[in-house]
Amino acid sequence: MIDAIYALLDPDNLFLRYALIMGCLASVSFGIIGTFVTIKRIGYLAGAISHSVFGGIGLALFLQVNAGLAWFDPILGATLAAVISAVIIGLVSLHAKEREDTIIGTLWAVGMAAGILFIDRTAGYFNLSSYLFGDILLISKKDLVFVGSLDALVLGTSILFFNRFFSVCFDSEFMSLRGINTTFFYLLLLILTSLTVVLLVRIVGIVLVIALLTIPPAIASFFAKRLWQMMFFSILLCSFFTSAGLLLSYTFSLSSGPAIIILSGTTYLMLLMFHKWIKN
Amino acid sequence: MDVKSNHDIILKNVSFAYKQAPILEDVTLLIHNCEFASIVGPNGGGKTTLLKLILGLLKPDKGKISIFGKPPEEARRQIGYMPQYAHLDMDFPATVMDVVLMGRLTGTSLWFSKKDRAEALTAIDEVGMSRYEKTGFNKLSGGQKQRILIARALCSRPDILLLDEPTANVDHETEVNLFSILRTLNDKMTILVVSHDIGFVSKYVKSVICVNKKVVIHPTTLMNGMLIKDIYHGDLKMVRHDHRCSEEGHCHD
């Protein structure tokens, strides 16, 4: 671990510093959106969105190579796929009551499969595992700007509509009776979730997204009495997990995404047992 | 329809079916100002449907509903609604104040004003829960939660109060408390309470609305065994709650 701290100070290791800054900056969005996802219990929807992101990445790579659209970045493909699937999944969850889980499970799998098929048809080698499990060490300065703008968007919208998101998550039917457009705020929340998911994919990858989105709020809920406290602690916890996981992965030459998830997952499970034990 | 009538709620020949299965048929119902009525009937008989039609959450297939002479969607803001709390997430990180303030949200305001907070405190006081405003909502007992949800409905200062099964899962004493709070509120507003329990009607309730596809309204003094048999299509024993049980308790059949 000490090595990792020295490595941070080494001017040659700019990538490591970028990675740390990226992790802490992104934690702001993760903490806020993760808290909404946890209290609204839509972790499953976030999972479906993250897997359909892979379809967008595949499409972008396919178009870049086969159609010569060099500007069609995988990140752009991911963002488009995330937002579109958020709207579809949101409408499905609102209107298809009986078949909701089947339809969402289908979108989940179809998104993933489409991504693989696009990549099959694209010449060249792609490091699939960096999309699936994340690679925070490939972060560039451009990514930091992207994260910063997303933070501003998520933070601004959440502060502006805090009471609306809060009450729509708590009791949607009651709020629609109060004249609030609950469908709009539910979809807006899902779109913000989808943008956050795109960021998460860079850091922990598609497969591990749900864990980093929901574990910090779950831990925070042990001691937070109010929603803003839960968000605040989630942000702190998320920064801690990404930073510590990153340094661990550097020290022991491990993949960064899984290192972050193992660290946060085991912490959560241990605290959960401790919490139950204290209660009894 | 006469707008100036002293009826708050008017349903005229209303029918509603869910996937071709009729729930309510040709319902005509007049609720006058400052009524205090209990809505009773068997499960699936249409109690909740009736409530949702009045709230405008469902649209009637036939007939017309008017609240204060307006369609339900326009009158919503004048209605305070207390849902069953079973569908709410009990781990939700919110204080009593947070929950009650939700009743002050409107389509235009983004944040709460001093007036909103003052109204919320008054409402919390009205249901006898003052000093609890900073307590976590999930720390409250079932009866306390229901009182807080009534406070949430109250703090928008409604003219009609609709309560969906406020007496489910609470003990008799809590129920008596709840109804004495409602009795006080009834001086200022019309109150409709859905109850799953036909045997019990609080002494404060002025009328009983029996719902089972058809809807009949009776003054409470007319409630008798024949009427219950008529609604439930079977023989039932009346459960009386107005006496104290012996120490050994009592048994239900």
Short mmCIF file of C-alpha atoms in Angstrom, two decimals:
data_model
loop_
_atom_site.label_atom_id
_atom_site.label_comp_id
_atom_site.label_asym_id
_atom_site.label_seq_id
_atom_site.Cartn_x
_atom_site.Cartn_y
_atom_site.Cartn_z
CA MET A 1 0.00 0.00 0.00
CA ILE A 2 2.91 2.33 0.86
CA ASP A 3 4.30 1.60 -2.62
CA ALA A 4 1.08 2.76 -4.11
CA ILE A 5 1.26 6.07 -2.25
CA TYR A 6 4.81 6.63 -3.55
CA ALA A 7 3.67 5.67 -7.03
CA LEU A 8 1.02 8.36 -6.80
CA LEU A 9 3.66 11.02 -6.26
CA ASP A 10 5.79 9.77 -9.14
CA PRO A 11 5.39 12.20 -12.08
CA ASP A 12 5.46 9.25 -14.50
CA ASN A 13 2.30 7.83 -12.99
CA LEU A 14 -0.09 10.54 -14.17
CA PHE A 15 -2.63 7.84 -15.08
CA LEU A 16 -2.91 6.75 -11.45
CA ARG A 17 -3.64 10.29 -10.28
CA TYR A 18 -6.23 10.70 -13.05
CA ALA A 19 -7.82 7.46 -11.97
CA LEU A 20 -8.06 8.58 -8.35
CA ILE A 21 -9.50 11.99 -9.25
CA MET A 22 -11.96 10.28 -11.61
CA GLY A 23 -13.10 7.89 -8.88
CA CYS A 24 -13.68 10.66 -6.33
CA LEU A 25 -15.42 12.97 -8.81
CA ALA A 26 -17.67 10.20 -10.07
CA SER A 27 -18.56 9.26 -6.49
CA VAL A 28 -20.63 12.45 -6.25
CA SER A 29 -23.00 11.23 -8.98
CA PHE A 30 -22.89 7.63 -7.73
CA GLY A 31 -23.78 8.61 -4.16
CA ILE A 32 -26.74 10.78 -5.16
CA ILE A 33 -28.19 8.58 -7.90
CA GLY A 34 -27.34 5.37 -6.01
CA THR A 35 -29.38 6.61 -3.05
CA PHE A 36 -32.42 7.27 -5.25
CA VAL A 37 -32.01 3.87 -6.94
CA THR A 38 -31.79 2.14 -3.55
CA ILE A 39 -34.78 3.82 -1.91
CA LYS A 40 -36.92 3.48 -5.02
CA ARG A 41 -35.74 -0.15 -5.30
CA ILE A 42 -34.94 0.06 -8.99
CA GLY A 43 -31.53 -1.63 -8.85
CA TYR A 44 -32.88 -4.18 -11.32
CA LEU A 45 -33.75 -1.42 -13.79
CA ALA A 46 -30.25 0.07 -13.40
CA GLY A 47 -28.84 -3.40 -14.16
CA ALA A 48 -30.90 -3.63 -17.35
CA ILE A 49 -29.77 -0.15 -18.44
CA SER A 50 -26.11 -0.99 -17.85
CA HIS A 51 -26.31 -4.17 -19.91
CA SER A 52 -28.03 -2.46 -22.81
CA VAL A 53 -25.15 0.04 -22.75
CA PHE A 54 -23.03 -2.78 -24.18
CA GLY A 55 -25.25 -2.80 -27.28
CA GLY A 56 -24.44 0.89 -27.77
CA ILE A 57 -20.70 0.33 -27.35
CA GLY A 58 -20.81 -2.52 -29.89
CA LEU A 59 -22.77 -0.38 -32.36
CA ALA A 60 -20.29 2.49 -32.00
CA LEU A 61 -17.27 0.26 -32.64
CA PHE A 62 -19.06 -1.31 -35.63
CA LEU A 63 -19.89 2.10 -37.16
CA GLN A 64 -16.39 3.47 -36.50
CA VAL A 65 -14.71 0.63 -38.35
CA ASN A 66 -17.29 -0.41 -40.96
CA ALA A 67 -19.00 2.88 -41.79
CA GLY A 68 -16.00 5.14 -41.25
CA LEU A 69 -17.78 7.24 -38.66
CA ALA A 70 -14.68 8.01 -36.63
CA TRP A 71 -16.53 10.54 -34.47
CA PHE A 72 -18.90 7.84 -33.23
CA ASP A 73 -17.05 7.18 -29.97
CA PRO A 74 -17.94 4.10 -27.86
CA ILE A 75 -18.75 6.58 -25.05
CA LEU A 76 -21.25 8.31 -27.34
CA GLY A 77 -22.78 4.96 -28.29
CA ALA A 78 -22.95 4.01 -24.61
CA THR A 79 -24.64 7.29 -23.65
CA LEU A 80 -27.22 7.03 -26.45
CA ALA A 81 -28.02 3.41 -25.62
CA ALA A 82 -28.28 4.23 -21.92
CA VAL A 83 -30.71 7.12 -22.36
CA ILE A 84 -32.88 5.28 -24.91
CA SER A 85 -33.07 2.15 -22.80
CA ALA A 86 -33.83 4.22 -19.68
CA VAL A 87 -36.89 5.71 -21.35
CA ILE A 88 -38.06 2.34 -22.74
CA ILE A 89 -37.47 0.54 -19.44
CA GLY A 90 -39.16 3.35 -17.50
CA LEU A 91 -42.27 3.22 -19.68
CA VAL A 92 -42.34 -0.59 -19.47
CA SER A 93 -42.12 -0.50 -15.68
CA LEU A 94 -44.95 2.03 -15.52
CA HIS A 95 -47.34 0.39 -17.97
CA ALA A 96 -46.63 -3.35 -18.33
CA LYS A 97 -47.50 -4.35 -14.79
CA GLU A 98 -47.83 -8.13 -15.20
CA ARG A 99 -44.94 -8.79 -17.56
CA GLU A 100 -42.57 -6.13 -16.24
CA ASP A 101 -39.74 -8.39 -15.07
CA THR A 102 -39.86 -10.56 -18.22
CA ILE A 103 -39.71 -7.56 -20.55
CA ILE A 104 -36.89 -5.92 -18.60
CA GLY A 105 -34.96 -9.19 -18.43
CA THR A 106 -35.34 -9.49 -22.21
CA LEU A 107 -34.03 -5.96 -22.83
CA TRP A 108 -31.12 -6.75 -20.50
CA ALA A 109 -30.10 -9.83 -22.52
CA VAL A 110 -30.87 -8.42 -25.98
CA GLY A 111 -28.69 -5.35 -25.31
CA MET A 112 -25.79 -7.52 -24.27
CA ALA A 113 -26.20 -9.95 -27.19
CA ALA A 114 -26.48 -7.12 -29.74
CA GLY A 115 -23.19 -5.69 -28.47
CA ILE A 116 -21.38 -9.01 -28.95
CA LEU A 117 -22.84 -9.50 -32.46
CA PHE A 118 -21.78 -5.98 -33.54
CA ILE A 119 -18.25 -6.66 -32.29
CA ASP A 120 -18.22 -10.04 -34.11
CA ARG A 121 -18.85 -8.14 -37.36
CA THR A 122 -16.13 -5.56 -36.64
CA ALA A 123 -12.57 -6.19 -37.74
CA GLY A 124 -9.82 -5.64 -35.19
CA TYR A 125 -9.12 -6.61 -31.61
CA PHE A 126 -11.13 -5.16 -28.74
CA ASN A 127 -10.37 -5.61 -25.10
CA LEU A 128 -13.85 -6.77 -24.10
CA SER A 129 -12.98 -7.26 -20.47
CA SER A 130 -12.28 -3.55 -20.01
CA TYR A 131 -15.93 -2.88 -20.95
CA LEU A 132 -17.28 -5.74 -18.89
CA PHE A 133 -15.23 -5.19 -15.74
CA GLY A 134 -14.00 -1.62 -16.16
CA ASP A 135 -10.56 -0.14 -16.48
CA ILE A 136 -10.12 3.02 -14.52
CA LEU A 137 -6.43 3.11 -15.46
CA LEU A 138 -7.27 4.05 -19.07
CA ILE A 139 -8.74 7.38 -17.96
CA SER A 140 -7.69 10.51 -19.85
CA LYS A 141 -8.08 14.22 -19.16
CA LYS A 142 -11.09 14.27 -21.51
CA ASP A 143 -12.86 11.77 -19.27
CA LEU A 144 -12.30 14.02 -16.25
CA VAL A 145 -14.09 16.87 -18.02
CA PHE A 146 -16.93 14.49 -18.91
CA VAL A 147 -17.27 13.36 -15.28
CA GLY A 148 -17.15 16.94 -14.00
CA SER A 149 -19.97 18.03 -16.32
CA LEU A 150 -22.07 15.01 -15.39
CA ASP A 151 -21.55 15.79 -11.69
CA ALA A 152 -22.75 19.34 -12.27
CA LEU A 153 -25.83 18.06 -14.13
CA VAL A 154 -26.74 15.41 -11.53
CA LEU A 155 -26.06 17.69 -8.56
CA GLY A 156 -27.94 20.65 -10.06
CA THR A 157 -31.01 18.62 -11.06
CA SER A 158 -31.10 16.79 -7.73
CA ILE A 159 -30.93 19.99 -5.69
CA LEU A 160 -33.52 21.72 -7.86
CA PHE A 161 -36.00 18.81 -7.75
CA PHE A 162 -34.95 17.29 -4.43
CA ASN A 163 -38.43 17.40 -2.86
CA ARG A 164 -40.04 16.07 -6.02
CA PHE A 165 -37.68 13.10 -6.46
CA PHE A 166 -37.95 12.42 -2.74
CA SER A 167 -41.72 12.34 -2.63
CA VAL A 168 -42.13 10.53 -5.96
CA CYS A 169 -39.84 7.79 -4.59
CA PHE A 170 -41.79 7.64 -1.33
CA ASP A 171 -45.39 7.71 -2.56
CA SER A 172 -45.90 8.26 -6.27
CA GLU A 173 -49.70 7.90 -6.23
CA PHE A 174 -50.11 10.55 -3.54
CA MET A 175 -47.88 12.97 -5.41
CA SER A 176 -49.84 12.58 -8.65
CA LEU A 177 -52.92 13.58 -6.64
CA ARG A 178 -51.03 16.71 -5.53
CA GLY A 179 -50.74 17.69 -9.20
CA ILE A 180 -47.15 16.60 -9.73
CA ASN A 181 -46.19 14.95 -13.02
CA THR A 182 -44.84 11.78 -11.47
CA THR A 183 -44.16 10.05 -14.81
CA PHE A 184 -41.92 12.93 -15.88
CA PHE A 185 -39.89 12.89 -12.67
CA TYR A 186 -39.62 9.11 -12.67
CA LEU A 187 -38.28 9.14 -16.25
CA LEU A 188 -35.95 12.07 -15.46
CA LEU A 189 -34.57 10.09 -12.53
CA LEU A 190 -34.02 7.07 -14.80
CA ILE A 191 -32.26 9.21 -17.41
CA LEU A 192 -29.92 10.61 -14.75
CA THR A 193 -29.39 7.02 -13.60
CA SER A 194 -28.52 5.98 -17.15
CA LEU A 195 -25.92 8.76 -17.51
CA THR A 196 -24.39 7.75 -14.19
CA VAL A 197 -24.32 4.15 -15.36
CA VAL A 198 -22.25 5.17 -18.39
CA LEU A 199 -19.67 6.66 -16.02
CA LEU A 200 -19.76 3.58 -13.84
CA VAL A 201 -19.08 1.39 -16.85
CA ARG A 202 -15.76 3.20 -17.31
CA ILE A 203 -14.79 2.50 -13.72
CA VAL A 204 -16.16 -0.89 -12.72
CA GLY A 205 -17.62 -2.17 -15.99
CA ILE A 206 -21.07 -3.29 -17.11
CA VAL A 207 -21.25 -6.42 -14.99
CA LEU A 208 -20.36 -4.73 -11.71
CA VAL A 209 -22.38 -1.52 -12.07
CA ILE A 210 -25.28 -2.45 -9.77
CA ALA A 211 -22.89 -3.26 -6.92
CA LEU A 212 -21.14 0.12 -6.81
CA LEU A 213 -24.42 1.93 -7.35
CA THR A 214 -26.24 0.26 -4.45
CA ILE A 215 -23.63 -0.85 -1.88
CA PRO A 216 -22.58 2.62 -0.57
CA PRO A 217 -26.23 3.76 -0.05
CA ALA A 218 -27.04 0.42 1.58
CA ILE A 219 -24.22 0.96 4.10
CA ALA A 220 -25.20 4.61 4.56
CA SER A 221 -28.79 3.59 5.34
CA PHE A 222 -27.54 1.88 8.52
CA PHE A 223 -26.93 5.24 10.15
CA ALA A 224 -28.57 7.92 7.98
CA LYS A 225 -31.92 9.21 9.23
CA ARG A 226 -32.70 11.51 6.35
CA LEU A 227 -32.28 11.29 2.61
CA TRP A 228 -29.58 13.97 2.24
CA GLN A 229 -27.54 12.31 4.99
CA MET A 230 -27.78 9.00 3.13
CA MET A 231 -26.49 10.73 -0.02
CA PHE A 232 -23.69 12.48 1.81
CA PHE A 233 -22.41 9.29 3.44
CA SER A 234 -22.81 7.37 0.17
CA ILE A 235 -20.53 9.88 -1.58
CA LEU A 236 -17.88 9.54 1.13
CA LEU A 237 -18.09 5.75 1.16
CA CYS A 238 -18.00 5.53 -2.62
CA SER A 239 -14.88 7.75 -2.81
CA PHE A 240 -13.24 5.61 -0.17
CA PHE A 241 -14.05 2.31 -1.92
CA THR A 242 -12.89 3.46 -5.36
CA SER A 243 -9.66 5.01 -4.01
CA ALA A 244 -8.76 2.12 -1.72
CA GLY A 245 -9.74 -0.46 -4.34
CA LEU A 246 -7.61 1.32 -6.91
CA LEU A 247 -4.54 1.41 -4.67
CA LEU A 248 -5.08 -2.26 -3.82
CA SER A 249 -5.29 -3.18 -7.48
CA TYR A 250 -2.11 -1.20 -8.21
CA THR A 251 -0.21 -2.78 -5.33
CA PHE A 252 -1.18 -6.37 -6.12
CA SER A 253 -1.52 -6.00 -9.93
CA LEU A 254 -5.24 -6.81 -9.91
CA SER A 255 -8.07 -5.59 -12.15
CA SER A 256 -9.32 -2.33 -10.68
CA GLY A 257 -13.09 -2.87 -11.07
CA PRO A 258 -13.28 -6.24 -9.30
CA ALA A 259 -10.90 -4.97 -6.57
CA ILE A 260 -13.27 -2.08 -5.84
CA ILE A 261 -16.30 -4.37 -5.80
CA ILE A 262 -14.71 -7.03 -3.57
CA LEU A 263 -13.69 -4.33 -1.09
CA SER A 264 -17.11 -2.66 -0.96
CA GLY A 265 -19.06 -5.94 -1.12
CA THR A 266 -17.23 -7.60 1.77
CA THR A 267 -17.43 -4.40 3.84
CA TYR A 268 -21.20 -4.29 3.28
CA LEU A 269 -21.75 -7.93 4.15
CA MET A 270 -19.66 -7.67 7.31
CA LEU A 271 -21.44 -4.50 8.43
CA LEU A 272 -24.78 -6.15 7.68
CA MET A 273 -23.94 -9.08 9.97
CA PHE A 274 -22.62 -6.69 12.62
CA HIS A 275 -25.78 -4.60 12.34
CA LYS A 276 -28.06 -7.66 12.76
CA TRP A 277 -25.96 -8.85 15.68
CA ILE A 278 -26.22 -5.48 17.45
CA LYS A 279 -29.99 -5.41 16.90
CA ASN A 280 -30.40 -8.78 18.62
CA MET B 1 -76.10 19.10 -12.16
CA ASP B 2 -76.71 21.69 -9.51
CA VAL B 3 -73.41 23.28 -8.58
CA LYS B 4 -74.83 25.17 -5.65
CA SER B 5 -76.26 22.07 -3.98
CA ASN B 6 -74.94 21.20 -0.55
CA HIS B 7 -73.54 17.96 -1.90
CA ASP B 8 -69.74 17.77 -2.02
CA ILE B 9 -69.61 14.57 -4.04
CA ILE B 10 -72.12 13.53 -6.69
CA LEU B 11 -71.96 10.23 -8.61
CA LYS B 12 -74.68 9.78 -11.23
CA ASN B 13 -75.29 6.37 -12.85
CA VAL B 14 -71.60 5.49 -12.65
CA SER B 15 -70.40 2.11 -13.93
CA PHE B 16 -66.87 0.77 -13.92
CA ALA B 17 -65.51 -2.55 -15.20
CA TYR B 18 -62.04 -4.00 -14.97
CA LYS B 19 -61.24 -6.17 -18.02
CA GLN B 20 -64.96 -6.74 -18.70
CA ALA B 21 -65.61 -7.79 -15.08
CA PRO B 22 -68.05 -5.24 -13.69
CA ILE B 23 -66.87 -3.77 -10.39
CA LEU B 24 -69.47 -1.06 -9.92
CA GLU B 25 -72.82 -0.95 -11.69
CA ASP B 26 -75.10 2.04 -12.08
CA VAL B 27 -74.00 3.78 -8.91
CA THR B 28 -75.75 6.95 -7.85
CA LEU B 29 -74.42 8.49 -4.67
CA LEU B 30 -74.78 11.88 -3.05
CA ILE B 31 -72.47 12.89 -0.22
CA HIS B 32 -73.52 16.08 1.48
CA ASN B 33 -71.35 18.66 3.16
CA CYS B 34 -69.72 17.61 6.46
CA GLU B 35 -70.81 14.01 6.09
CA PHE B 36 -68.84 11.42 8.07
CA ALA B 37 -69.36 8.11 6.29
CA SER B 38 -67.81 4.70 6.52
CA ILE B 39 -67.45 2.76 3.26
CA VAL B 40 -67.91 -0.95 3.92
CA GLY B 41 -68.30 -4.11 1.86
CA PRO B 42 -66.63 -7.43 1.04
CA ASN B 43 -63.15 -7.67 -0.51
CA GLY B 44 -63.34 -7.09 -4.24
CA GLY B 45 -66.70 -5.42 -3.78
CA GLY B 46 -65.41 -2.14 -5.18
CA LYS B 47 -64.53 0.00 -2.14
CA THR B 48 -61.09 1.01 -3.41
CA THR B 49 -62.47 1.45 -6.94
CA LEU B 50 -65.08 3.85 -5.58
CA LEU B 51 -62.34 5.81 -3.79
CA LYS B 52 -60.15 5.94 -6.90
CA LEU B 53 -63.07 7.11 -9.03
CA ILE B 54 -63.70 9.96 -6.59
CA LEU B 55 -59.99 10.84 -6.70
CA GLY B 56 -59.99 10.73 -10.49
CA LEU B 57 -57.32 8.02 -10.57
CA LEU B 58 -59.83 5.89 -12.50
CA LYS B 59 -62.31 7.04 -15.11
CA PRO B 60 -65.88 5.71 -15.08
CA ASP B 61 -67.01 3.75 -18.16
CA LYS B 62 -70.46 5.27 -17.85
CA GLY B 63 -72.00 8.03 -15.80
CA LYS B 64 -70.72 11.24 -14.32
CA ILE B 65 -68.80 12.19 -11.19
CA SER B 66 -68.56 15.70 -9.86
CA ILE B 67 -66.79 17.02 -6.78
CA PHE B 68 -67.79 20.54 -5.75
CA GLY B 69 -69.38 20.78 -9.19
CA LYS B 70 -66.05 20.06 -10.92
CA PRO B 71 -64.61 16.92 -12.54
CA PRO B 72 -62.47 14.90 -10.04
CA GLU B 73 -59.12 15.84 -11.66
CA GLU B 74 -59.81 19.52 -11.05
CA ALA B 75 -61.08 19.02 -7.51
CA ARG B 76 -58.16 16.84 -6.38
CA ARG B 77 -56.39 19.65 -4.61
CA GLN B 78 -59.38 20.03 -2.30
CA ILE B 79 -59.21 16.37 -1.32
CA GLY B 80 -56.88 15.05 1.37
CA TYR B 81 -56.07 11.38 0.80
CA MET B 82 -54.63 8.87 3.23
CA PRO B 83 -53.56 5.67 1.43
CA GLN B 84 -53.01 2.33 3.11
CA TYR B 85 -49.49 2.50 4.47
CA ALA B 86 -48.70 -1.13 3.67
CA HIS B 87 -47.46 -0.20 0.17
CA LEU B 88 -44.97 2.35 1.50
CA ASP B 89 -41.33 1.38 1.99
CA MET B 90 -40.77 1.21 5.72
CA ASP B 91 -36.97 1.62 5.50
CA PHE B 92 -37.35 4.97 3.79
CA PRO B 93 -34.98 7.57 5.29
CA ALA B 94 -37.46 10.28 6.24
CA THR B 95 -38.49 12.06 9.41
CA VAL B 96 -42.10 12.67 10.38
CA MET B 97 -41.69 16.28 9.21
CA ASP B 98 -40.37 15.14 5.80
CA VAL B 99 -43.42 12.93 5.28
CA VAL B 100 -45.98 15.52 6.38
CA LEU B 101 -44.37 18.24 4.24
CA MET B 102 -45.07 16.14 1.13
CA GLY B 103 -48.69 17.17 1.57
CA ARG B 104 -47.61 20.77 0.90
CA LEU B 105 -45.90 20.09 -2.45
CA THR B 106 -47.67 21.58 -5.43
CA GLY B 107 -47.07 21.57 -9.16
CA THR B 108 -45.21 24.89 -9.01
CA SER B 109 -43.26 25.22 -5.76
CA LEU B 110 -39.77 23.69 -5.63
CA TRP B 111 -38.86 24.15 -2.00
CA PHE B 112 -40.82 24.50 1.22
CA SER B 113 -41.58 27.90 2.71
CA LYS B 114 -41.88 28.90 6.38
CA LYS B 115 -45.65 28.78 5.93
CA ASP B 116 -45.43 25.19 4.66
CA ARG B 117 -43.46 24.20 7.77
CA ALA B 118 -45.89 26.00 10.06
CA GLU B 119 -48.87 24.27 8.40
CA ALA B 120 -47.12 20.90 8.70
CA LEU B 121 -46.47 21.47 12.43
CA THR B 122 -50.12 22.43 12.95
CA ALA B 123 -51.23 19.25 11.16
CA ILE B 124 -48.86 17.11 13.26
CA ASP B 125 -50.32 18.77 16.35
CA GLU B 126 -53.89 18.14 15.17
CA VAL B 127 -53.32 14.38 15.08
CA GLY B 128 -51.72 14.51 18.54
CA MET B 129 -48.18 13.78 17.39
CA SER B 130 -46.39 17.00 18.31
CA ARG B 131 -42.83 16.51 19.60
CA TYR B 132 -42.45 13.67 17.07
CA GLU B 133 -41.58 15.85 14.06
CA LYS B 134 -37.88 14.94 14.12
CA THR B 135 -38.48 11.21 14.72
CA GLY B 136 -37.77 8.79 11.87
CA PHE B 137 -41.01 7.72 10.16
CA ASN B 138 -39.85 4.10 10.22
CA LYS B 139 -39.47 4.22 14.02
CA LEU B 140 -43.21 4.79 14.55
CA SER B 141 -45.82 2.17 15.38
CA GLY B 142 -48.56 1.30 12.88
CA GLY B 143 -51.12 3.56 14.52
CA GLN B 144 -48.67 6.46 14.72
CA LYS B 145 -47.75 6.06 11.05
CA GLN B 146 -51.42 6.26 10.15
CA ARG B 147 -51.81 9.44 12.17
CA ILE B 148 -48.84 10.97 10.38
CA LEU B 149 -50.33 10.05 7.00
CA ILE B 150 -53.56 11.75 8.10
CA ALA B 151 -51.48 14.81 9.05
CA ARG B 152 -49.94 14.73 5.56
CA ALA B 153 -53.44 14.72 4.05
CA LEU B 154 -54.52 17.52 6.42
CA CYS B 155 -51.72 19.95 5.83
CA SER B 156 -52.98 20.88 2.38
CA ARG B 157 -56.13 22.11 4.20
CA PRO B 158 -58.59 19.94 2.24
CA ASP B 159 -62.38 20.16 2.22
CA ILE B 160 -62.81 16.39 1.89
CA LEU B 161 -60.74 13.75 3.68
CA LEU B 162 -60.58 10.23 2.20
CA LEU B 163 -59.00 7.49 4.29
CA ASP B 164 -58.29 3.99 2.96
CA GLU B 165 -58.53 1.44 5.77
CA PRO B 166 -57.00 3.54 8.55
CA THR B 167 -58.02 0.89 11.08
CA ALA B 168 -56.24 -2.05 9.41
CA ASN B 169 -53.62 -3.58 11.75
CA VAL B 170 -54.20 -1.24 14.68
CA ASP B 171 -55.53 -2.18 18.09
CA HIS B 172 -58.89 -1.12 19.43
CA GLU B 173 -57.57 1.70 21.59
CA THR B 174 -55.66 3.25 18.66
CA GLU B 175 -58.80 2.95 16.56
CA VAL B 176 -60.87 4.79 19.16
CA ASN B 177 -58.21 7.53 19.32
CA LEU B 178 -58.15 7.82 15.55
CA PHE B 179 -61.89 8.23 15.32
CA SER B 180 -62.01 10.86 18.03
CA ILE B 181 -59.43 12.85 16.03
CA LEU B 182 -61.60 12.40 12.92
CA ARG B 183 -64.67 13.46 14.90
CA THR B 184 -63.01 16.81 15.65
CA LEU B 185 -61.92 17.26 12.04
CA ASN B 186 -65.45 16.47 10.85
CA ASP B 187 -66.61 19.88 12.07
CA LYS B 188 -64.63 21.42 9.22
CA MET B 189 -64.63 18.79 6.50
CA THR B 190 -66.42 15.88 4.88
CA ILE B 191 -64.84 12.54 5.80
CA LEU B 192 -65.06 9.18 4.02
CA VAL B 193 -63.39 6.17 5.67
CA VAL B 194 -62.96 2.81 3.94
CA SER B 195 -63.25 -0.04 6.39
CA HIS B 196 -62.75 -3.76 5.83
CA ASP B 197 -64.76 -4.41 8.95
CA ILE B 198 -68.52 -4.15 8.66
CA GLY B 199 -69.22 -5.32 12.20
CA PHE B 200 -67.62 -2.23 13.60
CA VAL B 201 -68.68 1.30 12.92
CA SER B 202 -67.50 4.06 15.20
CA LYS B 203 -70.25 5.86 17.07
CA TYR B 204 -69.08 9.07 15.39
CA VAL B 205 -69.88 7.82 11.90
CA LYS B 206 -73.07 9.39 10.58
CA SER B 207 -73.75 7.10 7.60
CA VAL B 208 -72.59 3.82 6.16
CA ILE B 209 -71.98 3.37 2.45
CA CYS B 210 -72.32 -0.31 1.54
CA VAL B 211 -70.42 -1.27 -1.61
CA ASN B 212 -70.79 -4.54 -3.45
CA LYS B 213 -71.18 -3.82 -7.17
CA LYS B 214 -74.10 -1.69 -6.09
CA VAL B 215 -73.81 1.15 -3.64
CA VAL B 216 -76.32 1.91 -0.91
CA ILE B 217 -76.04 4.63 1.71
CA HIS B 218 -77.71 4.30 5.11
CA PRO B 219 -77.87 6.42 8.21
CA THR B 220 -76.05 4.46 10.94
CA THR B 221 -79.17 3.95 13.01
CA LEU B 222 -80.61 1.79 10.24
CA MET B 223 -77.70 -0.66 10.20
CA ASN B 224 -79.03 -4.06 11.19
CA GLY B 225 -78.48 -7.74 10.57
CA MET B 226 -80.79 -7.93 7.56
CA LEU B 227 -78.84 -5.23 5.79
CA ILE B 228 -75.51 -6.96 6.38
CA LYS B 229 -76.98 -10.22 5.10
CA ASP B 230 -78.13 -8.39 2.02
CA ILE B 231 -74.69 -6.99 1.30
CA TYR B 232 -72.63 -10.09 2.03
CA HIS B 233 -75.19 -12.59 0.67
CA GLY B 234 -74.81 -14.82 3.70
CA ASP B 235 -75.42 -15.09 7.38
CA LEU B 236 -72.90 -13.34 9.55
CA LYS B 237 -72.66 -12.54 13.20
CA MET B 238 -72.43 -8.92 14.18
CA VAL B 239 -69.23 -8.19 16.09
CA ARG B 240 -69.85 -5.62 18.74
CA HIS B 241 -66.91 -3.53 19.79
CA ASP B 242 -68.68 -1.10 22.04
CA HIS B 243 -68.25 -3.19 25.18
CA ARG B 244 -65.29 -4.29 27.22
CA CYS B 245 -64.26 -7.95 26.85
CA SER B 246 -64.03 -10.20 29.88
CA GLU B 247 -60.52 -10.93 31.17
CA GLU B 248 -60.50 -14.32 29.45
CA GLY B 249 -60.98 -12.53 26.15
CA HIS B 250 -63.53 -13.51 23.58
CA CYS B 251 -63.47 -15.80 20.59
CA HIS B 252 -64.50 -15.17 17.03
CA ASP B 253 -66.22 -17.90 15.03
#
